[in-house]
Amino acid sequence: MEKMTRLGKSDLVVNPVGLGTNAVGGHNIYPNLDEEAGKDVVRTAIEQGVNFLDTAFIYGPERSEELVGQVVKEYMRDDIVLATKGAHQFEAEDVVINNSPSFLKKAVEDSLRRLGTDYIDLFYIHFPDDVTSKDEAVGALKELRDEGKIRTIGVSNFSVQQLKEANKDGYVDVVQGEYNLFKREAENEMLPYTAEKGITFVPYFPFASGLLAGKYDENTTFDDFRAKNPLFQGEEFKLNLAKVNQLRPIAEEKGVDVPHIVLAWYLNQPSIDAVIPGAKRTQQVVDNLKTLDVDLSDKEISNIDDLFS
Ligand code: NAP
């Protein structure tokens, strides 16, 4: 069942179905989750052949990295492709974004310590700041790559213009940005650029925070950030649920469920080599791996495209 794939021009080889660990620890946008349950999610992923783990300093902050690192220590480090992100700086009461070379170098050292490892497979600049030139920021990561502290360079939440500046010397391997069937702006300029340059694009919020996993109905309520997310409000929520429901017949015909069709559709888009769905329960991790069994025909791909256009 396992179909491995390479990230960009790098030598990182991953299972296309990875794991987003934003919820692990329950300290970030998804509250009230047990730390041990979070570690079990990560453990289950690794046991089931998921080797691409996505975390960040700000998830917690710090705690998702620490918990992921604790689980990774139970396995062979080289079997796992560990991605993390940094750029958030705590200043008194405020959090600011800092892409300065000195700050990014410190951020990598701090992530290494929290993860309990001596190399990070993929380090992303989590958000762009307004002042640092992006090639200078990536230049700092190139130095860390030459030192063996990170293996590949990523940027996240960059505009196409910022990405072009960041990639002036061709050092960017992976871009992470918001993209899902409800948020498709990346198709305009981002995906054509990453495809042309051989850069992998990793979409975040692939399930639009669960909406595209196909299990909610009009009566579902939320006690976290989704309570205010426009996709989950009133008439728009109902319309979105109706669109998701139109995926059911396609899923049923293939003997899978809606989330697998959704993830498989992304994996058919240019430069999307891997996905990192979040999960709160071990069962969701196991379930999402069924994506690897889905082959979508060109007609099915374009039908889904039309449903959400
Ligand atoms: P997501 O992947 O869009 O949605 C995750 C939610 O989908 C889960 O909490 C669960 O919802 C539901 N789900 C997952 N698998 C399911 C299944 N098989 N069946 C039914 N429901 C399922 O949202 P996310 O976790 O927030 O985002 C994914 C990852 O992207 C994050 O973990 C993080 O690593 C990354 N990310 C990056 C950035 C960035 O700035 N670079 C920003 C946000 C996220 P329930 O709550 O209903 O259980």
mmCIF file of C-alpha atoms and ligand atoms in Angstrom:
data_model
loop_
_atom_site.group_PDB
_atom_site.id
_atom_site.type_symbol
_atom_site.label_atom_id
_atom_site.label_comp_id
_atom_site.label_asym_id
_atom_site.label_seq_id
_atom_site.Cartn_x
_atom_site.Cartn_y
_atom_site.Cartn_z
ATOM 1 C CA MET A 1 0.000 0.000 0.000
ATOM 2 C CA GLU A 2 2.877 2.318 0.600
ATOM 3 C CA LYS A 3 3.720 4.695 -2.245
ATOM 4 C CA MET A 4 6.704 6.800 -1.288
ATOM 5 C CA THR A 5 7.461 10.135 -2.913
ATOM 6 C CA ARG A 6 10.319 12.645 -2.961
ATOM 7 C CA LEU A 7 9.886 16.196 -1.671
ATOM 8 C CA GLY A 8 10.914 18.705 -4.310
ATOM 9 C CA LYS A 9 14.520 18.375 -5.419
ATOM 10 C CA SER A 10 15.559 17.176 -1.969
ATOM 11 C CA ASP A 11 16.538 13.674 -0.945
ATOM 12 C CA LEU A 12 13.648 13.431 1.532
ATOM 13 C CA VAL A 13 11.426 10.488 0.692
ATOM 14 C CA VAL A 14 8.040 10.417 2.400
ATOM 15 C CA ASN A 15 4.752 8.630 2.541
ATOM 16 C CA PRO A 16 2.462 11.095 0.695
ATOM 17 C CA VAL A 17 0.057 10.911 3.624
ATOM 18 C CA GLY A 18 1.818 12.666 6.488
ATOM 19 C CA LEU A 19 0.576 13.927 9.843
ATOM 20 C CA GLY A 20 -0.046 17.496 10.985
ATOM 21 C CA THR A 21 0.538 17.775 14.724
ATOM 22 C CA ASN A 22 -1.045 21.123 15.450
ATOM 23 C CA ALA A 23 -3.518 19.428 17.796
ATOM 24 C CA VAL A 24 -0.923 17.281 19.586
ATOM 25 C CA GLY A 25 -0.722 18.456 23.160
ATOM 26 C CA GLY A 26 -3.953 20.402 22.847
ATOM 27 C CA HIS A 27 -2.340 23.748 23.550
ATOM 28 C CA ASN A 28 -2.841 25.501 20.261
ATOM 29 C CA ILE A 29 -5.984 26.117 18.192
ATOM 30 C CA TYR A 30 -7.570 22.811 19.253
ATOM 31 C CA PRO A 31 -7.918 22.965 23.050
ATOM 32 C CA ASN A 32 -8.612 20.359 25.728
ATOM 33 C CA LEU A 33 -6.630 17.473 24.284
ATOM 34 C CA ASP A 34 -4.682 15.077 26.424
ATOM 35 C CA GLU A 35 -0.892 15.016 25.913
ATOM 36 C CA GLU A 36 -0.639 11.222 26.111
ATOM 37 C CA ALA A 37 -3.461 10.875 23.572
ATOM 38 C CA GLY A 38 -1.537 13.245 21.319
ATOM 39 C CA LYS A 39 1.602 11.134 21.640
ATOM 40 C CA ASP A 40 -0.474 8.074 20.772
ATOM 41 C CA VAL A 41 -1.603 9.783 17.583
ATOM 42 C CA VAL A 42 2.029 10.341 16.587
ATOM 43 C CA ARG A 43 3.028 6.800 17.623
ATOM 44 C CA THR A 44 0.178 5.273 15.630
ATOM 45 C CA ALA A 45 1.148 7.302 12.595
ATOM 46 C CA ILE A 46 4.736 6.039 12.699
ATOM 47 C CA GLU A 47 3.652 2.441 13.366
ATOM 48 C CA GLN A 48 1.336 2.600 10.351
ATOM 49 C CA GLY A 49 4.046 3.851 7.994
ATOM 50 C CA VAL A 50 3.475 7.601 8.151
ATOM 51 C CA ASN A 51 6.998 9.015 8.210
ATOM 52 C CA PHE A 52 6.342 12.711 7.475
ATOM 53 C CA LEU A 53 5.546 14.616 10.680
ATOM 54 C CA ASP A 54 4.726 18.321 10.666
ATOM 55 C CA THR A 55 5.091 20.445 13.782
ATOM 56 C CA ALA A 56 6.109 24.022 14.686
ATOM 57 C CA PHE A 57 7.497 26.020 17.591
ATOM 58 C CA ILE A 58 4.231 27.932 17.912
ATOM 59 C CA TYR A 59 2.062 24.789 18.345
ATOM 60 C CA GLY A 60 1.832 24.883 22.082
ATOM 61 C CA PRO A 61 4.052 26.966 21.927
ATOM 62 C CA GLU A 62 6.916 24.491 22.231
ATOM 63 C CA ARG A 63 4.841 21.586 23.491
ATOM 64 C CA SER A 64 3.902 19.945 20.172
ATOM 65 C CA GLU A 65 7.608 19.858 19.224
ATOM 66 C CA GLU A 66 8.520 18.378 22.613
ATOM 67 C CA LEU A 67 5.845 15.678 22.476
ATOM 68 C CA VAL A 68 6.595 14.779 18.863
ATOM 69 C CA GLY A 69 10.297 14.626 19.750
ATOM 70 C CA GLN A 70 9.609 12.263 22.659
ATOM 71 C CA VAL A 71 7.773 9.847 20.382
ATOM 72 C CA VAL A 72 10.366 10.068 17.608
ATOM 73 C CA LYS A 73 13.002 8.962 20.137
ATOM 74 C CA GLU A 74 11.169 5.619 20.437
ATOM 75 C CA TYR A 75 11.987 4.858 16.785
ATOM 76 C CA MET A 76 14.931 4.954 14.399
ATOM 77 C CA ARG A 77 15.503 8.664 13.800
ATOM 78 C CA ASP A 78 16.507 8.122 10.171
ATOM 79 C CA ASP A 79 13.167 6.478 9.381
ATOM 80 C CA ILE A 80 11.321 9.704 10.123
ATOM 81 C CA VAL A 81 11.131 12.934 8.172
ATOM 82 C CA LEU A 82 10.673 15.624 10.781
ATOM 83 C CA ALA A 83 9.435 19.029 9.659
ATOM 84 C CA THR A 84 9.159 22.030 11.932
ATOM 85 C CA LYS A 85 8.779 25.790 11.595
ATOM 86 C CA GLY A 86 9.922 28.941 13.321
ATOM 87 C CA ALA A 87 9.708 32.744 13.027
ATOM 88 C CA HIS A 88 7.533 33.677 16.015
ATOM 89 C CA GLN A 89 9.323 35.766 18.611
ATOM 90 C CA PHE A 90 7.830 36.459 22.031
ATOM 91 C CA GLU A 91 8.440 40.044 23.084
ATOM 92 C CA ALA A 92 6.933 41.001 26.441
ATOM 93 C CA GLU A 93 3.168 40.565 25.828
ATOM 94 C CA ASP A 94 3.458 40.427 22.037
ATOM 95 C CA VAL A 95 4.329 37.807 19.468
ATOM 96 C CA VAL A 96 6.157 39.226 16.450
ATOM 97 C CA ILE A 97 7.424 37.557 13.282
ATOM 98 C CA ASN A 98 11.174 37.660 12.806
ATOM 99 C CA ASN A 99 13.018 36.365 9.716
ATOM 100 C CA SER A 100 16.415 37.846 10.552
ATOM 101 C CA PRO A 101 19.285 35.417 9.998
ATOM 102 C CA SER A 102 20.334 35.571 13.664
ATOM 103 C CA PHE A 103 16.805 34.876 14.878
ATOM 104 C CA LEU A 104 16.274 31.975 12.446
ATOM 105 C CA LYS A 105 19.572 30.408 13.496
ATOM 106 C CA LYS A 106 18.523 30.619 17.126
ATOM 107 C CA ALA A 107 15.065 29.258 16.247
ATOM 108 C CA VAL A 108 16.642 26.189 14.645
ATOM 109 C CA GLU A 109 18.888 25.588 17.689
ATOM 110 C CA ASP A 110 15.858 25.864 19.981
ATOM 111 C CA SER A 111 13.799 23.466 17.833
ATOM 112 C CA LEU A 112 16.659 20.951 17.809
ATOM 113 C CA ARG A 113 16.705 21.040 21.602
ATOM 114 C CA ARG A 114 12.939 20.670 21.983
ATOM 115 C CA LEU A 115 12.778 17.868 19.439
ATOM 116 C CA GLY A 116 15.735 16.141 21.092
ATOM 117 C CA THR A 117 17.495 15.553 17.800
ATOM 118 C CA ASP A 118 20.665 16.750 16.095
ATOM 119 C CA TYR A 119 19.109 17.447 12.702
ATOM 120 C CA ILE A 120 15.796 18.677 11.342
ATOM 121 C CA ASP A 121 14.779 17.202 8.003
ATOM 122 C CA LEU A 122 12.756 20.201 6.864
ATOM 123 C CA PHE A 123 12.784 23.625 8.489
ATOM 124 C CA TYR A 124 10.252 26.199 7.311
ATOM 125 C CA ILE A 125 10.239 29.941 7.912
ATOM 126 C CA HIS A 126 6.728 29.845 9.373
ATOM 127 C CA PHE A 127 5.590 33.346 8.307
ATOM 128 C CA PRO A 128 7.241 36.182 6.389
ATOM 129 C CA ASP A 129 8.177 39.340 8.296
ATOM 130 C CA ASP A 130 7.954 42.791 6.721
ATOM 131 C CA VAL A 131 11.593 43.786 6.921
ATOM 132 C CA THR A 132 14.037 40.980 6.116
ATOM 133 C CA SER A 133 14.834 40.323 2.472
ATOM 134 C CA LYS A 134 13.662 36.809 1.788
ATOM 135 C CA ASP A 135 16.849 35.655 0.050
ATOM 136 C CA GLU A 136 18.810 36.795 3.085
ATOM 137 C CA ALA A 137 16.485 34.809 5.372
ATOM 138 C CA VAL A 138 16.827 31.703 3.204
ATOM 139 C CA GLY A 139 20.589 32.319 3.045
ATOM 140 C CA ALA A 140 20.697 31.743 6.813
ATOM 141 C CA LEU A 141 18.920 28.408 6.356
ATOM 142 C CA LYS A 142 21.356 27.494 3.579
ATOM 143 C CA GLU A 143 24.209 27.952 6.060
ATOM 144 C CA LEU A 144 22.399 25.696 8.545
ATOM 145 C CA ARG A 145 21.909 23.157 5.771
ATOM 146 C CA ASP A 146 25.622 23.245 4.957
ATOM 147 C CA GLU A 147 26.327 22.643 8.663
ATOM 148 C CA GLY A 148 23.996 19.615 8.648
ATOM 149 C CA LYS A 149 21.573 21.078 11.182
ATOM 150 C CA ILE A 150 18.718 21.054 8.696
ATOM 151 C CA ARG A 151 18.397 18.946 5.559
ATOM 152 C CA THR A 152 16.004 21.003 3.458
ATOM 153 C CA ILE A 153 14.614 24.519 3.335
ATOM 154 C CA GLY A 154 10.958 25.472 3.443
ATOM 155 C CA VAL A 155 8.884 28.623 3.597
ATOM 156 C CA SER A 156 5.290 28.950 4.720
ATOM 157 C CA ASN A 157 2.579 31.569 4.244
ATOM 158 C CA PHE A 158 4.732 33.386 1.669
ATOM 159 C CA SER A 159 3.138 35.199 -1.264
ATOM 160 C CA VAL A 160 4.383 34.202 -4.712
ATOM 161 C CA GLN A 161 6.427 37.416 -4.810
ATOM 162 C CA GLN A 162 8.052 36.603 -1.474
ATOM 163 C CA LEU A 163 8.692 33.054 -2.630
ATOM 164 C CA LYS A 164 10.397 34.264 -5.800
ATOM 165 C CA GLU A 165 12.693 36.469 -3.726
ATOM 166 C CA ALA A 166 13.311 33.632 -1.254
ATOM 167 C CA ASN A 167 14.137 31.265 -4.102
ATOM 168 C CA LYS A 168 16.448 33.653 -5.968
ATOM 169 C CA ASP A 169 19.329 31.214 -5.561
ATOM 170 C CA GLY A 170 17.138 28.128 -5.983
ATOM 171 C CA TYR A 171 17.461 26.963 -2.360
ATOM 172 C CA VAL A 172 13.766 26.526 -1.501
ATOM 173 C CA ASP A 173 12.680 22.880 -1.519
ATOM 174 C CA VAL A 174 9.185 23.013 -0.012
ATOM 175 C CA VAL A 175 6.425 25.602 0.347
ATOM 176 C CA GLN A 176 3.579 25.212 2.807
ATOM 177 C CA GLY A 177 0.434 27.271 2.383
ATOM 178 C CA GLU A 178 -3.277 27.169 3.037
ATOM 179 C CA TYR A 179 -5.029 25.244 0.295
ATOM 180 C CA ASN A 180 -8.122 23.096 0.231
ATOM 181 C CA LEU A 181 -11.215 22.634 -1.903
ATOM 182 C CA PHE A 182 -12.751 25.740 -0.305
ATOM 183 C CA LYS A 183 -9.588 27.888 -0.509
ATOM 184 C CA ARG A 184 -8.080 27.573 -3.938
ATOM 185 C CA GLU A 185 -6.154 30.831 -4.477
ATOM 186 C CA ALA A 186 -2.890 28.888 -4.632
ATOM 187 C CA GLU A 187 -3.974 27.580 -8.051
ATOM 188 C CA ASN A 188 -3.623 31.043 -9.625
ATOM 189 C CA GLU A 189 0.115 31.638 -9.379
ATOM 190 C CA MET A 190 1.574 29.582 -6.541
ATOM 191 C CA LEU A 191 1.109 26.043 -7.865
ATOM 192 C CA PRO A 192 2.235 26.947 -11.408
ATOM 193 C CA TYR A 193 5.412 28.499 -9.935
ATOM 194 C CA THR A 194 6.204 25.608 -7.570
ATOM 195 C CA ALA A 195 5.526 23.085 -10.352
ATOM 196 C CA GLU A 196 7.829 24.966 -12.740
ATOM 197 C CA LYS A 197 10.640 25.133 -10.172
ATOM 198 C CA GLY A 198 10.350 21.556 -8.907
ATOM 199 C CA ILE A 199 9.321 22.762 -5.434
ATOM 200 C CA THR A 200 6.873 20.661 -3.388
ATOM 201 C CA PHE A 201 3.744 22.459 -2.191
ATOM 202 C CA VAL A 202 2.313 21.088 1.063
ATOM 203 C CA PRO A 203 -1.285 22.269 1.604
ATOM 204 C CA TYR A 204 -2.290 23.068 5.167
ATOM 205 C CA PHE A 205 -5.847 22.841 6.511
ATOM 206 C CA PRO A 206 -6.460 20.141 3.860
ATOM 207 C CA PHE A 207 -9.803 19.299 5.469
ATOM 208 C CA ALA A 208 -10.658 22.974 6.011
ATOM 209 C CA SER A 209 -10.310 22.110 9.708
ATOM 210 C CA GLY A 210 -12.528 19.027 9.442
ATOM 211 C CA LEU A 211 -15.281 20.350 7.169
ATOM 212 C CA LEU A 212 -13.989 18.350 4.207
ATOM 213 C CA ALA A 213 -13.735 15.166 6.233
ATOM 214 C CA GLY A 214 -17.478 14.763 5.609
ATOM 215 C CA LYS A 215 -18.746 13.980 9.092
ATOM 216 C CA TYR A 216 -20.397 17.223 10.165
ATOM 217 C CA ASP A 217 -24.038 18.162 9.594
ATOM 218 C CA GLU A 218 -26.158 21.264 10.159
ATOM 219 C CA ASN A 219 -26.475 20.426 13.853
ATOM 220 C CA THR A 220 -22.743 20.126 14.553
ATOM 221 C CA THR A 221 -21.446 22.799 16.923
ATOM 222 C CA PHE A 222 -17.870 23.777 17.748
ATOM 223 C CA ASP A 223 -16.214 25.024 20.934
ATOM 224 C CA ASP A 224 -12.890 26.027 19.375
ATOM 225 C CA PHE A 225 -11.707 28.514 16.701
ATOM 226 C CA ARG A 226 -14.167 26.987 14.219
ATOM 227 C CA ALA A 227 -17.018 28.680 16.098
ATOM 228 C CA LYS A 228 -15.846 31.902 14.410
ATOM 229 C CA ASN A 229 -14.485 30.527 11.126
ATOM 230 C CA PRO A 230 -16.588 31.949 8.220
ATOM 231 C CA LEU A 231 -16.763 28.506 6.553
ATOM 232 C CA PHE A 232 -18.728 27.225 9.571
ATOM 233 C CA GLN A 233 -21.322 30.047 9.810
ATOM 234 C CA GLY A 234 -25.049 29.915 9.047
ATOM 235 C CA GLU A 235 -26.051 29.649 5.393
ATOM 236 C CA GLU A 236 -22.448 29.368 4.238
ATOM 237 C CA PHE A 237 -21.959 26.332 6.486
ATOM 238 C CA LYS A 238 -25.065 24.694 4.973
ATOM 239 C CA LEU A 239 -23.903 25.387 1.417
ATOM 240 C CA ASN A 240 -20.465 24.010 2.209
ATOM 241 C CA LEU A 241 -21.950 20.862 3.743
ATOM 242 C CA ALA A 242 -24.044 20.376 0.590
ATOM 243 C CA LYS A 243 -20.894 20.556 -1.554
ATOM 244 C CA VAL A 244 -19.112 18.045 0.660
ATOM 245 C CA ASN A 245 -22.131 15.721 0.428
ATOM 246 C CA GLN A 246 -21.750 15.647 -3.342
ATOM 247 C CA LEU A 247 -18.459 13.833 -2.838
ATOM 248 C CA ARG A 248 -20.204 10.905 -1.155
ATOM 249 C CA PRO A 249 -21.298 9.045 -4.302
ATOM 250 C CA ILE A 250 -17.751 9.230 -5.705
ATOM 251 C CA ALA A 251 -16.381 7.882 -2.428
ATOM 252 C CA GLU A 252 -19.000 5.126 -2.188
ATOM 253 C CA GLU A 253 -18.319 3.959 -5.705
ATOM 254 C CA LYS A 254 -14.662 3.522 -4.768
ATOM 255 C CA GLY A 255 -15.392 1.876 -1.440
ATOM 256 C CA VAL A 256 -13.804 4.688 0.572
ATOM 257 C CA ASP A 257 -15.031 7.784 2.418
ATOM 258 C CA VAL A 258 -15.035 11.492 1.685
ATOM 259 C CA PRO A 259 -11.672 12.341 3.351
ATOM 260 C CA HIS A 260 -9.843 9.883 1.127
ATOM 261 C CA ILE A 261 -11.308 11.366 -2.044
ATOM 262 C CA VAL A 262 -10.390 14.860 -0.865
ATOM 263 C CA LEU A 263 -6.767 13.990 -0.034
ATOM 264 C CA ALA A 264 -6.368 11.973 -3.245
ATOM 265 C CA TRP A 265 -7.625 14.962 -5.243
ATOM 266 C CA TYR A 266 -4.896 17.186 -3.749
ATOM 267 C CA LEU A 267 -2.239 14.610 -4.542
ATOM 268 C CA ASN A 268 -3.261 14.938 -8.188
ATOM 269 C CA GLN A 269 -2.572 18.683 -8.251
ATOM 270 C CA PRO A 270 0.705 19.982 -9.690
ATOM 271 C CA SER A 271 3.563 19.983 -7.163
ATOM 272 C CA ILE A 272 1.469 18.618 -4.281
ATOM 273 C CA ASP A 273 3.542 15.571 -3.384
ATOM 274 C CA ALA A 274 2.352 15.103 0.179
ATOM 275 C CA VAL A 275 -0.462 16.115 2.531
ATOM 276 C CA ILE A 276 -0.403 16.619 6.302
ATOM 277 C CA PRO A 277 -3.963 16.155 7.589
ATOM 278 C CA GLY A 278 -4.322 16.867 11.277
ATOM 279 C CA ALA A 279 -5.755 14.220 13.556
ATOM 280 C CA LYS A 280 -6.937 14.140 17.126
ATOM 281 C CA ARG A 281 -7.597 10.438 17.338
ATOM 282 C CA THR A 282 -5.494 7.446 16.348
ATOM 283 C CA GLN A 283 -8.404 6.134 14.306
ATOM 284 C CA GLN A 284 -8.290 9.221 12.062
ATOM 285 C CA VAL A 285 -4.609 8.601 11.330
ATOM 286 C CA VAL A 286 -5.256 5.012 10.329
ATOM 287 C CA ASP A 287 -8.290 6.018 8.310
ATOM 288 C CA ASN A 288 -6.501 8.738 6.314
ATOM 289 C CA LEU A 289 -4.045 6.170 4.988
ATOM 290 C CA LYS A 290 -6.845 4.704 2.853
ATOM 291 C CA THR A 291 -6.113 7.662 0.570
ATOM 292 C CA LEU A 292 -3.207 5.670 -0.814
ATOM 293 C CA ASP A 293 -5.650 3.155 -2.308
ATOM 294 C CA VAL A 294 -7.603 5.790 -4.256
ATOM 295 C CA ASP A 295 -7.002 6.299 -7.962
ATOM 296 C CA LEU A 296 -9.031 9.144 -9.426
ATOM 297 C CA SER A 297 -9.704 9.240 -13.160
ATOM 298 C CA ASP A 298 -9.226 12.493 -15.078
ATOM 299 C CA LYS A 299 -13.014 12.770 -15.286
ATOM 300 C CA GLU A 300 -13.429 12.376 -11.517
ATOM 301 C CA ILE A 301 -10.695 14.945 -10.898
ATOM 302 C CA SER A 302 -12.410 17.469 -13.142
ATOM 303 C CA ASN A 303 -15.868 16.695 -11.675
ATOM 304 C CA ILE A 304 -14.581 17.446 -8.179
ATOM 305 C CA ASP A 305 -12.898 20.558 -9.555
ATOM 306 C CA ASP A 306 -16.292 21.735 -10.911
ATOM 307 C CA LEU A 307 -18.181 20.940 -7.696
ATOM 308 C CA PHE A 308 -15.929 23.309 -5.746
ATOM 309 C CA SER A 309 -15.068 25.844 -8.442
HETATM 310 P P1 NAP B 1 -7.182 19.886 8.906
HETATM 311 O O1 NAP B 1 -6.143 18.908 8.563
HETATM 312 O O2 NAP B 1 -7.831 20.667 7.818
HETATM 313 O O3 NAP B 1 -8.356 19.195 9.741
HETATM 314 C C1 NAP B 1 -8.062 18.361 10.826
HETATM 315 C C2 NAP B 1 -9.369 17.850 11.406
HETATM 316 O O4 NAP B 1 -10.011 17.011 10.454
HETATM 317 C C3 NAP B 1 -9.150 16.950 12.615
HETATM 318 O O5 NAP B 1 -8.983 17.708 13.775
HETATM 319 C C4 NAP B 1 -10.438 16.160 12.622
HETATM 320 O O6 NAP B 1 -11.502 16.987 13.098
HETATM 321 C C5 NAP B 1 -10.698 15.991 11.130
HETATM 322 N N1 NAP B 1 -10.234 14.690 10.606
HETATM 323 C C6 NAP B 1 -8.973 14.317 10.270
HETATM 324 N N2 NAP B 1 -8.959 13.075 9.765
HETATM 325 C C7 NAP B 1 -10.244 12.650 9.757
HETATM 326 C C8 NAP B 1 -10.873 11.461 9.353
HETATM 327 N N3 NAP B 1 -10.202 10.458 8.811
HETATM 328 N N4 NAP B 1 -12.206 11.350 9.511
HETATM 329 C C9 NAP B 1 -12.913 12.366 10.033
HETATM 330 N N5 NAP B 1 -12.376 13.518 10.446
HETATM 331 C C10 NAP B 1 -11.045 13.674 10.298
HETATM 332 O O7 NAP B 1 -6.656 20.969 9.971
HETATM 333 P P2 NAP B 1 -5.328 21.107 10.838
HETATM 334 O O8 NAP B 1 -4.975 19.896 11.595
HETATM 335 O O9 NAP B 1 -5.488 22.356 11.612
HETATM 336 O O10 NAP B 1 -4.217 21.342 9.716
HETATM 337 C C11 NAP B 1 -3.352 20.294 9.294
HETATM 338 C C12 NAP B 1 -1.928 20.601 9.629
HETATM 339 O O11 NAP B 1 -1.480 21.716 8.853
HETATM 340 C C13 NAP B 1 -1.698 21.069 11.069
HETATM 341 O O12 NAP B 1 -1.705 19.984 11.987
HETATM 342 C C14 NAP B 1 -0.364 21.722 10.941
HETATM 343 O O13 NAP B 1 0.656 20.757 10.985
HETATM 344 C C15 NAP B 1 -0.450 22.378 9.558
HETATM 345 N N6 NAP B 1 -0.778 23.820 9.615
HETATM 346 C C16 NAP B 1 0.160 24.707 9.179
HETATM 347 C C17 NAP B 1 -0.098 26.062 9.216
HETATM 348 C C18 NAP B 1 0.950 27.016 8.739
HETATM 349 O O14 NAP B 1 0.845 28.225 9.015
HETATM 350 N N7 NAP B 1 1.968 26.559 8.055
HETATM 351 C C19 NAP B 1 -1.329 26.561 9.672
HETATM 352 C C20 NAP B 1 -2.284 25.627 10.090
HETATM 353 C C21 NAP B 1 -2.007 24.256 10.050
HETATM 354 P P3 NAP B 1 -12.284 16.784 14.481
HETATM 355 O O15 NAP B 1 -11.964 18.003 15.244
HETATM 356 O O16 NAP B 1 -13.724 16.791 14.113
HETATM 357 O O17 NAP B 1 -11.817 15.506 15.111
#
